[in-house]
Coordinates of N, CA and C in Angstrom, one line a residue:
M1 N 24.7 1.1 -0.4 CA 25.8 -0.8 -0.4 C 27.1 0.3 0.4
A2 N 27.0 1.0 1.2 CA 29.1 1.7 1.8 C 29.9 0.5 1.9
A3 N 30.7 1.0 2.5 CA 31.5 0.0 3.1 C 31.5 -0.4 5.0
L4 N 31.6 -1.3 5.2 CA 31.2 -1.7 6.7 C 33.0 -1.8 7.1
N5 N 33.7 -1.2 8.2 CA 35.0 -1.0 8.4 C 35.7 -1.3 7.9
G6 N 35.8 -1.2 6.6 CA 36.9 -1.4 5.2 C 36.4 -2.2 4.8
F7 N 35.8 -2.6 4.4 CA 34.6 -3.8 4.0 C 33.3 -3.4 2.9
Q8 N 34.4 -3.6 0.9 CA 33.1 -3.1 0.7 C 31.5 -4.1 1.1
K9 N 30.7 -3.8 0.8 CA 29.2 -4.4 0.5 C 29.3 -5.2 -1.1
A10 N 29.3 -4.5 -1.5 CA 29.1 -5.1 -3.3 C 31.0 -5.0 -3.9
P11 N 30.9 -5.8 -4.7 CA 31.7 -5.6 -5.6 C 32.4 -4.2 -6.9
N12 N 33.4 -4.0 -7.1 CA 33.3 -3.0 -8.4 C 33.7 -3.8 -9.2
I13 N 33.1 -3.4 -10.6 CA 33.5 -4.4 -11.7 C 33.6 -3.3 -13.4
L14 N 34.6 -3.2 -13.4 CA 34.9 -2.3 -14.6 C 34.1 -3.0 -15.9
L15 N 33.9 -2.4 -16.9 CA 33.7 -3.4 -18.2 C 34.4 -2.0 -19.0
T16 N 35.0 -2.3 -20.0 CA 36.3 -2.1 -21.2 C 36.0 -2.9 -22.3
G17 N 36.6 -1.7 -22.5 CA 37.2 -2.9 -24.5 C 36.5 -1.2 -25.3
T18 N 37.1 -2.0 -26.5 CA 36.9 -0.8 -27.4 C 36.2 -0.2 -27.6
P19 N 35.8 1.3 -28.4 CA 34.8 1.9 -28.6 C 33.6 1.4 -29.5
G20 N 32.4 1.2 -28.9 CA 31.6 0.4 -29.5 C 31.4 -1.0 -29.8
V21 N 31.6 -1.2 -28.7 CA 31.5 -3.1 -28.2 C 30.2 -3.0 -27.3
G22 N 29.8 -2.0 -26.7 CA 28.5 -2.4 -25.7 C 28.6 -2.4 -24.3
K23 N 29.3 -1.0 -24.5 CA 30.0 -1.1 -22.9 C 28.7 -0.2 -22.0
T24 N 28.2 0.2 -22.4 CA 27.0 1.7 -21.6 C 26.0 0.8 -22.1
T25 N 25.6 0.1 -22.9 CA 24.2 -1.0 -22.9 C 24.6 -2.1 -21.6
L26 N 25.5 -3.1 -22.0 CA 26.1 -3.9 -20.5 C 25.4 -3.4 -19.1
G27 N 26.9 -2.1 -19.3 CA 26.3 -1.6 -17.4 C 25.2 -1.0 -17.0
K28 N 24.4 -0.4 -17.9 CA 23.1 0.3 -17.0 C 22.6 -0.9 -17.5
E29 N 22.0 -2.1 -17.7 CA 21.3 -3.2 -17.5 C 21.8 -3.9 -16.6
L30 N 23.2 -4.2 -16.5 CA 23.7 -4.9 -15.2 C 23.3 -3.8 -13.7
A31 N 23.8 -2.6 -14.0 CA 22.6 -1.4 -13.2 C 21.4 -1.6 -12.5
E32 N 20.9 -1.7 -13.5 CA 18.9 -1.9 -13.4 C 18.4 -3.6 -13.2
R33 N 19.6 -4.4 -13.1 CA 19.4 -5.7 -12.5 C 20.3 -5.6 -11.3
T34 N 21.4 -4.9 -10.8 CA 22.2 -5.6 -9.9 C 22.0 -4.8 -8.5
G35 N 21.2 -3.1 -9.0 CA 21.2 -2.6 -8.1 C 22.2 -1.8 -7.6
L36 N 23.6 -1.9 -8.4 CA 25.1 -1.7 -8.1 C 24.9 -0.5 -8.8
T37 N 25.9 0.5 -8.7 CA 25.3 1.8 -9.6 C 26.5 2.1 -10.6
Y38 N 26.1 2.9 -11.6 CA 26.9 2.8 -13.4 C 27.2 4.4 -12.7
I39 N 28.0 4.2 -13.7 CA 29.3 5.8 -13.7 C 30.2 5.0 -15.3
S40 N 29.5 5.9 -16.0 CA 30.7 6.5 -16.9 C 31.5 7.6 -17.4
V41 N 32.5 7.0 -17.5 CA 33.9 7.9 -17.4 C 33.8 9.2 -18.0
S42 N 33.3 8.6 -19.4 CA 33.1 9.7 -20.5 C 32.4 11.1 -20.2
D43 N 31.4 10.0 -19.7 CA 30.1 11.3 -19.2 C 30.8 12.0 -17.5
L44 N 31.5 11.3 -16.6 CA 31.6 12.1 -15.8 C 32.7 12.8 -16.5
A45 N 33.8 12.2 -16.8 CA 34.9 13.7 -18.2 C 33.9 14.3 -18.2
K46 N 33.3 14.2 -19.2 CA 32.1 15.8 -19.9 C 31.6 16.7 -18.9
E47 N 30.7 15.9 -17.7 CA 29.8 16.7 -16.7 C 31.3 17.5 -15.8
G48 N 32.4 16.8 -15.5 CA 33.0 17.1 -14.6 C 34.7 18.3 -15.2
E49 N 34.3 18.3 -16.9 CA 35.4 19.0 -17.8 C 36.5 18.4 -17.3
L50 N 36.5 17.3 -17.2 CA 38.3 16.2 -16.0 C 39.0 15.5 -17.8
Y51 N 39.6 17.5 -19.1 CA 40.3 16.9 -19.8 C 41.8 17.9 -19.9
E52 N 42.4 17.0 -20.5 CA 43.6 17.7 -20.5 C 43.8 18.7 -21.2
G53 N 43.2 18.3 -22.7 CA 43.7 19.4 -23.7 C 42.0 18.8 -25.2
Y54 N 42.8 19.0 -26.6 CA 42.0 18.1 -27.4 C 42.7 17.8 -29.0
D55 N 42.4 16.5 -29.1 CA 42.4 15.5 -29.7 C 42.3 16.4 -31.4
E56 N 43.3 16.8 -31.7 CA 42.3 17.4 -33.5 C 42.6 15.8 -34.5
E57 N 43.3 15.6 -34.1 CA 43.5 14.6 -35.0 C 42.5 13.6 -35.1
Y58 N 41.6 12.7 -33.8 CA 41.0 11.4 -33.5 C 40.0 13.0 -33.0
D59 N 39.3 13.9 -32.9 CA 38.4 15.3 -33.2 C 37.5 14.6 -31.7
C60 N 38.4 14.7 -30.3 CA 38.0 13.9 -28.6 C 38.9 15.2 -27.7
P61 N 38.2 15.2 -27.3 CA 39.4 15.9 -25.6 C 40.3 15.0 -25.1
V62 N 41.0 15.1 -24.9 CA 42.0 14.2 -23.9 C 41.5 13.8 -22.8
L63 N 41.5 12.7 -22.2 CA 41.0 12.6 -20.1 C 42.2 13.0 -19.6
D64 N 42.0 13.7 -18.5 CA 42.4 13.9 -17.6 C 42.1 12.6 -16.1
E65 N 43.4 11.9 -16.8 CA 43.4 10.5 -16.2 C 43.7 10.9 -14.3
D66 N 44.2 11.6 -13.7 CA 44.1 11.9 -12.7 C 43.2 12.7 -11.4
R67 N 42.6 13.2 -12.5 CA 41.8 14.2 -12.4 C 40.3 12.4 -12.3
V68 N 40.4 11.9 -12.8 CA 39.1 11.0 -12.9 C 39.2 10.6 -11.9
I69 N 40.6 10.2 -11.2 CA 41.0 8.4 -10.3 C 40.9 10.2 -9.3
D70 N 41.1 11.2 -9.2 CA 40.5 11.7 -7.8 C 39.3 11.7 -7.9
E71 N 38.0 11.9 -8.7 CA 36.6 12.1 -9.2 C 36.1 10.9 -8.0
L72 N 36.5 9.9 -8.6 CA 36.6 8.3 -8.4 C 37.1 7.9 -7.6
E73 N 37.8 8.5 -6.4 CA 38.4 7.4 -5.4 C 37.5 7.6 -4.5
D74 N 36.8 8.1 -3.8 CA 35.5 8.4 -3.0 C 34.2 7.0 -3.0
R75 N 34.4 7.4 -4.3 CA 33.0 6.4 -4.5 C 33.5 4.6 -5.0
M76 N 34.8 4.7 -5.8 CA 35.5 3.9 -5.5 C 35.7 2.1 -3.8
S77 N 35.9 3.9 -3.3 CA 36.4 2.7 -2.0 C 34.8 2.1 -1.0
T78 N 33.6 2.9 -1.7 CA 32.4 3.0 -1.2 C 32.2 0.6 -1.5
G79 N 32.3 0.4 -3.4 CA 32.0 -0.4 -3.4 C 30.8 -0.4 -4.1
G80 N 30.1 -1.7 -5.2 CA 29.0 -1.4 -5.6 C 29.3 -0.2 -7.0
M81 N 30.3 -0.3 -7.6 CA 29.8 0.8 -8.5 C 30.4 -0.3 -10.2
I82 N 30.1 0.1 -10.9 CA 30.1 -0.3 -12.3 C 30.6 0.6 -13.2
V83 N 32.3 0.5 -13.4 CA 32.8 1.8 -14.4 C 33.5 1.7 -16.1
D84 N 32.4 1.7 -17.0 CA 32.6 1.7 -18.6 C 33.8 2.7 -18.7
Y85 N 34.6 2.6 -19.2 CA 35.2 3.1 -20.0 C 36.0 2.8 -21.2
H86 N 36.9 3.2 -22.2 CA 38.2 2.1 -22.8 C 39.0 2.0 -22.9
G87 N 39.8 2.6 -21.9 CA 41.1 2.9 -21.4 C 40.7 1.9 -19.9
C88 N 41.4 1.5 -19.2 CA 42.1 0.7 -18.1 C 43.5 0.4 -17.3
D89 N 44.6 1.2 -17.5 CA 46.0 0.8 -17.6 C 45.9 1.9 -16.3
F90 N 44.7 3.1 -16.4 CA 45.7 4.1 -15.4 C 44.7 3.6 -14.4
F91 N 43.5 3.3 -13.9 CA 42.7 2.7 -12.8 C 43.9 2.1 -11.9
P92 N 43.6 2.4 -10.6 CA 43.9 1.2 -9.6 C 44.1 0.2 -9.2
E93 N 44.6 -0.8 -9.2 CA 44.4 -2.1 -9.1 C 43.5 -2.3 -8.3
R94 N 43.8 -1.9 -7.7 CA 42.7 -2.4 -5.6 C 41.4 -1.5 -6.4
W95 N 41.2 -1.3 -7.5 CA 39.7 -0.8 -6.8 C 38.2 -1.8 -7.8
F96 N 39.0 -2.8 -8.6 CA 38.1 -3.7 -9.3 C 38.4 -5.3 -8.6
Q97 N 36.7 -5.5 -8.1 CA 36.7 -7.7 -8.2 C 37.2 -7.9 -9.5
I98 N 36.7 -7.4 -10.7 CA 36.3 -7.8 -11.8 C 36.1 -7.1 -12.3
V99 N 37.2 -8.4 -13.8 CA 37.2 -6.4 -15.5 C 36.9 -7.9 -16.1
F100 N 36.4 -7.0 -17.3 CA 34.9 -7.4 -18.4 C 35.6 -6.9 -19.5
V101 N 36.0 -7.6 -20.3 CA 37.0 -6.9 -21.9 C 35.6 -7.4 -22.6
L102 N 34.5 -7.0 -23.1 CA 33.5 -6.8 -24.4 C 34.7 -6.7 -25.3
R103 N 34.4 -7.7 -26.5 CA 34.8 -8.5 -28.0 C 33.9 -8.6 -28.7
T104 N 34.4 -7.9 -30.2 CA 33.1 -7.7 -30.8 C 34.3 -7.9 -32.3
D105 N 33.1 -8.0 -33.4 CA 33.9 -9.8 -35.0 C 33.4 -7.6 -35.3
N106 N 34.6 -7.8 -36.0 CA 34.7 -6.5 -36.1 C 34.3 -6.0 -37.5
T107 N 33.4 -7.0 -38.6 CA 32.4 -6.5 -39.3 C 31.5 -5.4 -38.0
V108 N 31.0 -6.6 -37.6 CA 29.7 -5.5 -36.7 C 30.3 -4.4 -35.9
L109 N 31.5 -4.3 -35.4 CA 32.4 -3.5 -34.6 C 32.0 -1.8 -36.4
Y110 N 32.7 -2.6 -37.1 CA 32.9 -1.8 -38.4 C 31.6 -0.6 -38.7
E111 N 30.2 -1.2 -38.5 CA 29.4 -1.2 -38.4 C 28.4 0.3 -37.6
R112 N 29.3 -0.2 -36.5 CA 28.1 0.2 -35.2 C 29.0 1.5 -35.3
L113 N 30.6 1.4 -35.7 CA 31.1 3.0 -35.4 C 31.1 3.7 -36.5
E114 N 30.6 2.8 -37.7 CA 30.6 3.7 -38.1 C 28.9 4.8 -39.3
S115 N 27.9 4.2 -38.1 CA 26.6 4.9 -37.7 C 26.6 6.2 -36.6
R116 N 28.0 5.6 -35.8 CA 27.8 6.8 -35.1 C 28.8 8.5 -35.7
G117 N 28.9 7.9 -36.6 CA 30.5 8.9 -37.8 C 31.6 9.1 -37.2
Y118 N 31.6 8.1 -37.2 CA 33.7 8.4 -37.0 C 34.0 8.1 -38.0
T119 N 35.5 9.1 -38.5 CA 36.2 8.8 -39.5 C 36.8 8.4 -39.8
D120 N 37.2 7.7 -41.2 CA 37.4 6.8 -41.6 C 39.0 6.1 -40.6
K121 N 39.3 7.6 -40.2 CA 40.8 6.9 -39.9 C 40.4 6.8 -38.1
K122 N 39.2 6.9 -37.6 CA 38.9 7.3 -35.8 C 38.3 5.4 -35.8
L123 N 37.8 5.6 -37.4 CA 36.8 4.0 -37.8 C 38.2 2.6 -36.9
Q124 N 38.9 3.0 -38.4 CA 40.1 2.0 -39.3 C 41.4 2.0 -38.0
D125 N 41.4 2.8 -36.8 CA 42.3 2.8 -35.9 C 41.4 2.0 -34.6
N126 N 40.2 2.3 -34.6 CA 39.3 1.8 -33.3 C 39.0 -0.7 -33.8
V127 N 38.9 -0.6 -34.9 CA 39.0 -1.8 -35.8 C 39.9 -2.3 -35.5
Q128 N 41.1 -1.4 -35.7 CA 42.1 -2.4 -35.3 C 43.4 -2.6 -33.9
C129 N 42.4 -2.2 -33.2 CA 42.5 -1.9 -31.8 C 41.7 -3.1 -31.2
E130 N 40.7 -3.5 -31.9 CA 39.9 -4.8 -31.5 C 40.8 -5.8 -32.5
I131 N 41.5 -5.8 -33.7 CA 41.8 -6.9 -33.8 C 43.0 -7.7 -33.4
F132 N 43.5 -6.6 -33.0 CA 45.3 -6.4 -32.1 C 45.2 -7.2 -31.0
Q133 N 43.7 -6.7 -30.1 CA 43.2 -7.4 -28.8 C 43.6 -6.2 -27.7
T134 N 44.6 -4.7 -28.2 CA 44.5 -4.0 -28.0 C 44.0 -3.8 -26.2
L135 N 42.1 -3.8 -26.3 CA 42.4 -4.1 -24.5 C 42.1 -5.0 -23.6
Y136 N 41.9 -6.2 -24.4 CA 42.4 -7.4 -23.7 C 43.8 -7.3 -22.6
E137 N 44.8 -7.4 -23.6 CA 46.0 -6.9 -23.8 C 46.4 -6.2 -22.6
E138 N 46.0 -4.9 -22.1 CA 45.8 -3.9 -21.2 C 45.4 -4.3 -20.2
A139 N 44.0 -5.1 -20.7 CA 43.3 -5.7 -18.9 C 44.7 -6.5 -18.8
L140 N 45.0 -7.9 -19.1 CA 46.1 -8.6 -18.8 C 47.0 -8.0 -17.7
E141 N 47.4 -6.8 -18.5 CA 49.3 -5.8 -18.1 C 48.4 -5.1 -16.1
S142 N 47.1 -4.2 -16.2 CA 47.1 -4.1 -15.2 C 46.7 -4.6 -14.5
Y143 N 46.3 -5.7 -14.2 CA 44.5 -6.1 -13.5 C 45.7 -7.9 -13.7
K144 N 45.5 -8.4 -12.3 CA 45.7 -9.5 -11.8 C 44.9 -10.9 -13.1
Q145 N 45.6 -12.2 -13.4 CA 45.2 -11.8 -14.9 C 43.9 -12.7 -14.2
E146 N 43.5 -13.8 -13.2 CA 42.6 -14.3 -12.7 C 41.3 -13.2 -12.7
I147 N 41.8 -12.2 -12.8 CA 40.2 -11.4 -12.3 C 39.3 -10.6 -14.1
V148 N 40.2 -11.3 -14.7 CA 40.0 -10.5 -16.2 C 39.4 -11.7 -17.4
Y149 N 38.9 -11.4 -17.3 CA 37.5 -11.9 -18.2 C 37.5 -11.1 -19.8
Q150 N 37.4 -12.1 -21.1 CA 36.8 -11.7 -22.0 C 35.0 -11.5 -22.5
L151 N 34.6 -11.3 -23.0 CA 33.4 -11.8 -22.9 C 32.6 -10.6 -24.4
P152 N 31.6 -11.8 -25.3 CA 31.8 -11.6 -26.6 C 30.5 -10.8 -26.9
S153 N 30.1 -10.2 -27.5 CA 29.0 -8.6 -27.3 C 29.1 -8.7 -28.8
N154 N 27.8 -9.7 -29.4 CA 27.4 -8.7 -31.0 C 26.2 -8.8 -30.6
T155 N 25.3 -9.4 -30.2 CA 24.3 -9.8 -30.5 C 23.2 -9.5 -29.5
P156 N 21.9 -9.1 -29.3 CA 21.0 -9.2 -28.1 C 21.4 -10.9 -27.5
E157 N 20.9 -11.6 -27.6 CA 21.2 -12.8 -27.7 C 23.0 -13.0 -26.1
D158 N 23.7 -12.3 -26.7 CA 25.2 -12.1 -26.0 C 25.3 -11.7 -25.7
L159 N 24.3 -10.2 -25.5 CA 24.3 -8.8 -24.6 C 23.2 -9.9 -22.7
E160 N 22.1 -10.3 -22.9 CA 21.3 -11.2 -21.7 C 22.5 -12.3 -21.5
R161 N 22.7 -12.5 -21.8 CA 24.0 -13.8 -21.3 C 25.5 -13.5 -20.7
N162 N 25.7 -12.1 -21.5 CA 26.5 -11.5 -20.5 C 25.9 -10.4 -19.1
V163 N 24.9 -9.9 -19.1 CA 24.2 -9.6 -18.0 C 23.5 -10.7 -16.9
E164 N 23.4 -11.8 -17.5 CA 22.9 -12.5 -16.9 C 24.1 -13.7 -15.6
Q165 N 25.0 -13.8 -16.7 CA 26.2 -14.1 -15.8 C 27.1 -12.9 -15.4
I166 N 26.8 -11.6 -15.5 CA 27.5 -11.1 -14.5 C 27.0 -10.3 -12.8
T167 N 25.3 -10.8 -12.9 CA 24.4 -10.6 -11.6 C 24.5 -11.9 -11.5
L168 N 25.3 -13.1 -11.8 CA 25.1 -14.6 -11.2 C 26.1 -14.4 -10.5
W169 N 27.4 -13.3 -10.6 CA 28.6 -13.2 -10.5 C 28.5 -12.2 -9.4
T170 N 27.8 -11.4 -9.3 CA 27.7 -9.9 -8.2 C 26.9 -11.0 -7.0
Q171 N 25.8 -11.8 -7.5 CA 24.8 -12.0 -6.1 C 25.8 -13.2 -5.7
Q172 N 27.2 -13.6 -6.4 CA 28.0 -14.8 -5.6 C 28.6 -14.0 -4.3
W173 N 30.0 -13.1 -5.2 CA 30.5 -12.0 -4.4 C 29.6 -11.4 -3.2
I174 N 28.5 -11.0 -3.5 CA 27.9 -9.8 -2.2 C 28.0 -11.7 -0.5
K175 N 27.2 -12.3 -1.7 CA 27.0 -14.1 -0.6 C 28.7 -14.2 0.2
D176 N 29.9 -14.2 -0.2 CA 30.8 -14.9 0.0 C 31.8 -13.7 0.5
N177 N 31.3 -13.0 0.7 CA 32.4 -11.7 1.1 C 31.1 -10.9 2.0
N178 N 30.3 -11.2 3.0 CA 29.4 -10.3 3.2 C 28.4 -11.2 4.6

């Protein structure tokens, strides 16, 4: 699905939200059903060592956002990408036709992060991030309000509904724009 005359044949979709809300699961399932290309920014950064340091407090590498942008620029211009990352304010606004912020009930999120072995501080900070809608607010500040949507992501039924909804949206976008 390459770009023709500067126009994308398929949309770019951003999946964002607090760690543990189900972005990766949704992204991979969407890629399988739509034929779009799934990109985990975390995996991309790991493979290309796109880091500018290490955060001892959170026990994780610090993303080099400029290098990530450089790495993705060509792919994003062709369209048909599903990008998964817990932050969204550093991506160029022009990259995405739609942004989905996944939201998860605090109890469910707590259990998911605890099962990943998150430290108490990291766990508490991420649950607070979800409580205060931090990533939703970030998305609204970074993109046009009319392309930002919140989706519940608590159960397998939510996952199925989200996949179906986004797949239908994608099919309609392709039909309307080609």
